[in-house]
Tab-separated table of C-alpha atoms in Angstrom:
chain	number	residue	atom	x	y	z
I	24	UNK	CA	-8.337	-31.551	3.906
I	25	UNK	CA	-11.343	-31.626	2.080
I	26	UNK	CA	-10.555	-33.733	-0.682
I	27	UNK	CA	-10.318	-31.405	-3.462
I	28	UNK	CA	-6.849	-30.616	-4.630
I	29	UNK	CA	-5.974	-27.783	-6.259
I	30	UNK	CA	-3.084	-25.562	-6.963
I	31	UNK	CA	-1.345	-23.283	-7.206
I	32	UNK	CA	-2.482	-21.930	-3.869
I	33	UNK	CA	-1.056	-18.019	-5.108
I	34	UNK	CA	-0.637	-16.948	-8.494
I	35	UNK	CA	0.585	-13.690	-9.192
I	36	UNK	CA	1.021	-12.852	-12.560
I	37	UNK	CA	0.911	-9.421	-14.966
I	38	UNK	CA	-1.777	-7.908	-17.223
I	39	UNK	CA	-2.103	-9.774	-20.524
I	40	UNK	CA	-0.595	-13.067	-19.294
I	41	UNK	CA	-2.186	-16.938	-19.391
I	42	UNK	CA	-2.427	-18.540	-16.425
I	43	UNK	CA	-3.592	-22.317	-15.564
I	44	UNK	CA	-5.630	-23.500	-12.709
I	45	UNK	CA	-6.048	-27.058	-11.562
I	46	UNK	CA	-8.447	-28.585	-9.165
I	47	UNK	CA	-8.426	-32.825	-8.605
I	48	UNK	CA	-11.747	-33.346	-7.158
I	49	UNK	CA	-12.480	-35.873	-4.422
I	50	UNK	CA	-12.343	-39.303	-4.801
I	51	UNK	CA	-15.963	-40.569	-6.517
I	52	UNK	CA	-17.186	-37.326	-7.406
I	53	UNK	CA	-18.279	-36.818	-11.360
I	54	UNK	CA	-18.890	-33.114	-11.454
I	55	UNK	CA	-16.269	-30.477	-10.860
I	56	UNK	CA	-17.534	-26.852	-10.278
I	57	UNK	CA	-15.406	-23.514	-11.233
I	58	UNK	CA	-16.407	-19.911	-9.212
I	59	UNK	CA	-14.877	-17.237	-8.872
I	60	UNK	CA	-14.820	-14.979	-5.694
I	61	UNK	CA	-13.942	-11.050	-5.596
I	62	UNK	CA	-15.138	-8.866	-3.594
I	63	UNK	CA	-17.837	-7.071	-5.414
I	64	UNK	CA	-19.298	-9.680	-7.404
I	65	UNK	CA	-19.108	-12.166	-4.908
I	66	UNK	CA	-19.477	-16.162	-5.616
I	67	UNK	CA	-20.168	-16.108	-9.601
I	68	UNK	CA	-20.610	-19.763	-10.850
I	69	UNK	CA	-17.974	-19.944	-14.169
I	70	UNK	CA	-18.839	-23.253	-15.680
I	71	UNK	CA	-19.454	-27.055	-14.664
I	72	UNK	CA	-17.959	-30.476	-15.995
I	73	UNK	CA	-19.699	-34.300	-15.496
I	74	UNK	CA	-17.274	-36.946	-16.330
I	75	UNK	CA	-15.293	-35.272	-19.326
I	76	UNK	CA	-18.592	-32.907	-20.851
I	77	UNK	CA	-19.711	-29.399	-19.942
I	78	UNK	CA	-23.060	-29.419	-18.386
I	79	UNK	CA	-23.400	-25.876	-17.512
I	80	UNK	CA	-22.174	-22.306	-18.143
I	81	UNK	CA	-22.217	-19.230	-16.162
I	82	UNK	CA	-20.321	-15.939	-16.319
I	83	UNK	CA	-17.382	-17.555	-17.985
I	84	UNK	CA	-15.798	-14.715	-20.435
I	85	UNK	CA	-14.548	-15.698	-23.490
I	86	UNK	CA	-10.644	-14.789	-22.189
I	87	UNK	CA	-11.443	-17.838	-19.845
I	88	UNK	CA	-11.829	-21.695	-20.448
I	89	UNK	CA	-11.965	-24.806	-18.918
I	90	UNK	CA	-11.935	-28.616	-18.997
I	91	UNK	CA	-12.340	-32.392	-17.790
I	92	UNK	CA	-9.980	-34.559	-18.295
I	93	UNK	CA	-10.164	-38.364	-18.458
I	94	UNK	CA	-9.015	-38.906	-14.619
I	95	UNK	CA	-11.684	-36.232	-14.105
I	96	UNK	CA	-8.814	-33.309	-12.850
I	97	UNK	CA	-9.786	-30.107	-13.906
I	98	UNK	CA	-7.923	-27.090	-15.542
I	99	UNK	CA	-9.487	-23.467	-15.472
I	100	UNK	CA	-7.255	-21.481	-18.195
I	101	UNK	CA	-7.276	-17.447	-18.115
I	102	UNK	CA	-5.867	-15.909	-20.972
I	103	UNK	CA	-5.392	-11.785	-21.576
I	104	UNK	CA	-5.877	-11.263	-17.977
I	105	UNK	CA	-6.956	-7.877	-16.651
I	106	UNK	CA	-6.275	-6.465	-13.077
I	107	UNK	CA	-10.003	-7.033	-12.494
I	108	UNK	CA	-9.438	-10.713	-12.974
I	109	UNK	CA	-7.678	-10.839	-9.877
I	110	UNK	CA	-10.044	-12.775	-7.277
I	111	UNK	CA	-10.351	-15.842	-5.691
I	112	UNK	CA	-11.093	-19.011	-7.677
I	113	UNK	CA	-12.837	-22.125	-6.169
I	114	UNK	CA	-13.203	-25.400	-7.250
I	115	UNK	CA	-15.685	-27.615	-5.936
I	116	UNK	CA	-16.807	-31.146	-6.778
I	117	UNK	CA	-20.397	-33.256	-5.938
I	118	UNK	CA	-21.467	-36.835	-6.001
I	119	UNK	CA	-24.169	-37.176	-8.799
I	120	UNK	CA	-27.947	-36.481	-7.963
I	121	UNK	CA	-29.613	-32.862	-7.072
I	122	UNK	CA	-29.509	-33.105	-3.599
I	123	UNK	CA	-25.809	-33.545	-2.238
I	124	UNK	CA	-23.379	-30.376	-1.371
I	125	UNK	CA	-20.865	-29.659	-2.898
I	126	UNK	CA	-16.906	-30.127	-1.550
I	127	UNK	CA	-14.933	-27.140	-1.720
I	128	UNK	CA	-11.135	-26.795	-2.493
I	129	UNK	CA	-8.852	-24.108	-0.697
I	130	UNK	CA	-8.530	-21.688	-3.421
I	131	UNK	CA	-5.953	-20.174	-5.676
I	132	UNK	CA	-5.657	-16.500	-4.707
I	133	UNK	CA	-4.869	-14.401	-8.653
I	134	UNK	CA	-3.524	-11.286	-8.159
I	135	UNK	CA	-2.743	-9.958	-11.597
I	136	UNK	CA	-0.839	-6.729	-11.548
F	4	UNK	CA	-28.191	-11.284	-10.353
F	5	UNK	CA	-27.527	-13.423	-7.361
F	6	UNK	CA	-30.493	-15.924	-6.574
F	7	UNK	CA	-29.838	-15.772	-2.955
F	8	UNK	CA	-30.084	-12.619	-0.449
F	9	UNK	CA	-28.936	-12.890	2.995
F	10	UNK	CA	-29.932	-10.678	5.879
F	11	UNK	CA	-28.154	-9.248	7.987
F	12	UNK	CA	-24.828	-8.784	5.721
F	13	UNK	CA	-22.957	-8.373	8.745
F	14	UNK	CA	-23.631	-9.973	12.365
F	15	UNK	CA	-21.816	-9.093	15.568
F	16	UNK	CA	-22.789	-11.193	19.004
F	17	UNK	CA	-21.126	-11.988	22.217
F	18	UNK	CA	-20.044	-15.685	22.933
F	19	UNK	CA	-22.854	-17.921	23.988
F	20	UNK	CA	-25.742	-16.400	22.211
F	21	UNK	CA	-28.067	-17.379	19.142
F	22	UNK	CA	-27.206	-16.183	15.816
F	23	UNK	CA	-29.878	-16.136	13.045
F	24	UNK	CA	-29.122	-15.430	9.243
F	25	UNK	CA	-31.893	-15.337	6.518
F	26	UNK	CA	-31.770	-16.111	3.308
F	27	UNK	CA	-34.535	-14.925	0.674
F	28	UNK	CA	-34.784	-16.560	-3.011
F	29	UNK	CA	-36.237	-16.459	-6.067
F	30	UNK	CA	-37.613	-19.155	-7.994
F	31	UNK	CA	-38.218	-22.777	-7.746
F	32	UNK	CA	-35.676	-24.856	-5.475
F	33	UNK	CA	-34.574	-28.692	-5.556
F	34	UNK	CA	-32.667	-27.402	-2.205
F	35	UNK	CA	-31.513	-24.964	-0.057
F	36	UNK	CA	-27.603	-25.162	1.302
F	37	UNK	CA	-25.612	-23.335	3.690
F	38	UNK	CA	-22.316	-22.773	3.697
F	39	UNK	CA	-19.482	-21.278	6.113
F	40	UNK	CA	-16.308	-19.605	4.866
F	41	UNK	CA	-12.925	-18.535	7.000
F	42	UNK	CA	-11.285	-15.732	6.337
F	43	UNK	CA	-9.868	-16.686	2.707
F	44	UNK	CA	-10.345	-20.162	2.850
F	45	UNK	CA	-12.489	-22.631	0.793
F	46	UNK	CA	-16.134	-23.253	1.959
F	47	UNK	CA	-17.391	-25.897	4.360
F	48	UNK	CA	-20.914	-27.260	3.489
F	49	UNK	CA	-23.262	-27.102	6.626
F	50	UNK	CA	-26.515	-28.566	6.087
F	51	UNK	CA	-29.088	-29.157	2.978
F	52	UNK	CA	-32.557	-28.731	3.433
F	53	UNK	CA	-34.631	-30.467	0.555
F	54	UNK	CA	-37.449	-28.190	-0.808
F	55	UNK	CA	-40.233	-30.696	0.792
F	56	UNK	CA	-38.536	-30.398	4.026
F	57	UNK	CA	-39.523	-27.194	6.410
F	58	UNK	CA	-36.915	-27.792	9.271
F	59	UNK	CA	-33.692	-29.722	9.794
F	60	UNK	CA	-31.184	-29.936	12.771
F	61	UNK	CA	-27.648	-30.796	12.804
F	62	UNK	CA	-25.799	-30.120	16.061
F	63	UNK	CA	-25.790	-26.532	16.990
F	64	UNK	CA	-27.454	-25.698	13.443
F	65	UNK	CA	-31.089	-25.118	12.787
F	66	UNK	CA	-32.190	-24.497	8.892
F	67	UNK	CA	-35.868	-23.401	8.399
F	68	UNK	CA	-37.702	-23.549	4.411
F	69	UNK	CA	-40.585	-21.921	3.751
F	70	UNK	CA	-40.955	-22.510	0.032
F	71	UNK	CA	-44.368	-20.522	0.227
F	72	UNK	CA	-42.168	-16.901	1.240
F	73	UNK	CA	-39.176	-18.018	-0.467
F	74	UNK	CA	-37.047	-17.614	2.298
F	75	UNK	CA	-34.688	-19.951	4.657
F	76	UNK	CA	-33.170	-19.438	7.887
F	77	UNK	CA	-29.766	-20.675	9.691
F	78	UNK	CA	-29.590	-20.745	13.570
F	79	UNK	CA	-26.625	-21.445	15.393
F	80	UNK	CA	-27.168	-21.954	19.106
F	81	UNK	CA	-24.335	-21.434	21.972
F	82	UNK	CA	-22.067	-19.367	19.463
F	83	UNK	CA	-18.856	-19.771	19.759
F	84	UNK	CA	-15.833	-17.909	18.853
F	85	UNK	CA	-14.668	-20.416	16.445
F	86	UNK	CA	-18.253	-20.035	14.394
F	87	UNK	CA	-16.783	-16.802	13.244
F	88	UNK	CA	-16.704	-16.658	9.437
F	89	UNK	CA	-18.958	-15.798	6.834
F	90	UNK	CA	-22.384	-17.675	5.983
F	91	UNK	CA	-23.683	-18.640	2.667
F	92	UNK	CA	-27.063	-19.655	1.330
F	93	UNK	CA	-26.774	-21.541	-1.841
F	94	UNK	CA	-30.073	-22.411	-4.037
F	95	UNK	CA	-30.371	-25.470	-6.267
F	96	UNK	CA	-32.174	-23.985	-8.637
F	97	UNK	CA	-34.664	-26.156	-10.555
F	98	UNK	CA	-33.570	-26.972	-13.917
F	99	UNK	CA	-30.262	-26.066	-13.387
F	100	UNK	CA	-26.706	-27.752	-12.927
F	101	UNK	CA	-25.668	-25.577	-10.143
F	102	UNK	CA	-25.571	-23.704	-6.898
F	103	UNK	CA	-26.137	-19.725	-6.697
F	104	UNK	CA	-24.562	-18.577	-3.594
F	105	UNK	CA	-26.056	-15.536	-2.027
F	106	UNK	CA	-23.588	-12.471	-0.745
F	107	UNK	CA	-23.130	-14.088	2.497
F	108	UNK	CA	-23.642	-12.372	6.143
F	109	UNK	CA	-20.090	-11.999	8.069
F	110	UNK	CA	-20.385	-13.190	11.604
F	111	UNK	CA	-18.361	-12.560	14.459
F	112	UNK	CA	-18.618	-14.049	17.810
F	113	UNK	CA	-17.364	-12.157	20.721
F	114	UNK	CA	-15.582	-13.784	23.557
């Protein structure tokens, strides 16, 4: 167990459906992370959260949002899904500062069919 | 475009020898991380090597920087079968809020 919570650990869901992902990150930790893995593109960074704000965006599309909450969980929401959304998403949490890793969840597997 | 580029993409040795990965970049660093991924599951940080730093150990890992080439290594010494997975480089780019994970290099240790 890593630390970071989140769940579900399978989703499977059909085209043009909203789906919600949520990631607790480990105890401490400020920032929460969002990727998404598939295997073409991957490890593509989506978007970051520090204590409640968005610090940094990626290749987040517009179908797809996310936030911090005041406990500091995290939801990843994917609206209008596509069969190419189906992938692996990760979220990951670090302890402030530039140099520390980060802590990896265990996934939610989206298959959208 | 993915910041980091390993080499090889896929590695295949027998139990008990040295496996290297590289990792080439692209601009300026804060650090260099590697990462290790099972079949499907999350990833398992490894090691960070700060940019000032040319060589760190940690067990049966050895990371390498060379800031000048833009490129970082990862050994792993006495393979084993359970260091079977796939390998990561991730840069911390300057300036920026996070990691950007390379395409990884699949290893597989044979007993």
């Amino acid at each position: 167990d890593s630390g970071v919570t989140q769940t579900p650990k399978h989703l499977i869901t059909a085209t043009g459906q909203r789906v919600t992902l949520r990631c607790s990150p480990r105890s401490g930790d400020l920032s929460v992370y969002w990727y998404q893995q598939s295997l073409d593109q991957g490890l593509q960074f989506l978007i970051q959260y520090y204590n409640g704000e968005e610090r940094a965006k990626g290749n987040i599309l517009e179908r797809f949002s996310a936030q911090q909450f005041p406990d500091l969980h995290s939801e990843l929401n994917l609206s209008s899904l596509e069969l190419g959304d189906s992938a692996l998403y990760f979220c990951a949490s670090s302890t402030p500062g530039v140099n520390y890793g980060y802590t990896f969840g265990s996934g939610t597997r989206l298959t959208v069919v | 475009s993915q910041q980091g580029e390993e080499d090889p993409q896929a590695l295949s040795i027998q139990e008990g020898e040295n496996a290297t990965m590289n990792c080439s970049y692209k601009t300026s660093i804060n650090n260099l991380q590697w990462y290790r991924q099972n079949s499907g599951r999350g990833l398992v940080h490894l090691i960070l090597i700060r940019s000032n730093e040319r060589e760190k150990h940690s067990g049966r890992l050895r990371v390498t920087l060379d800031t000048s080439k833009k490129s970082s290594s990862l050994l792993i010494t006495a393979s084993r079968a359970a260091d079977t997975a796939s390998y990561f480089c991730a840069t911390a780019v300057q300036g920026a809020q996070k990691l950007v994970f390379g395409q990884g290099t699949r290893l597989t240790i044979n007993p």
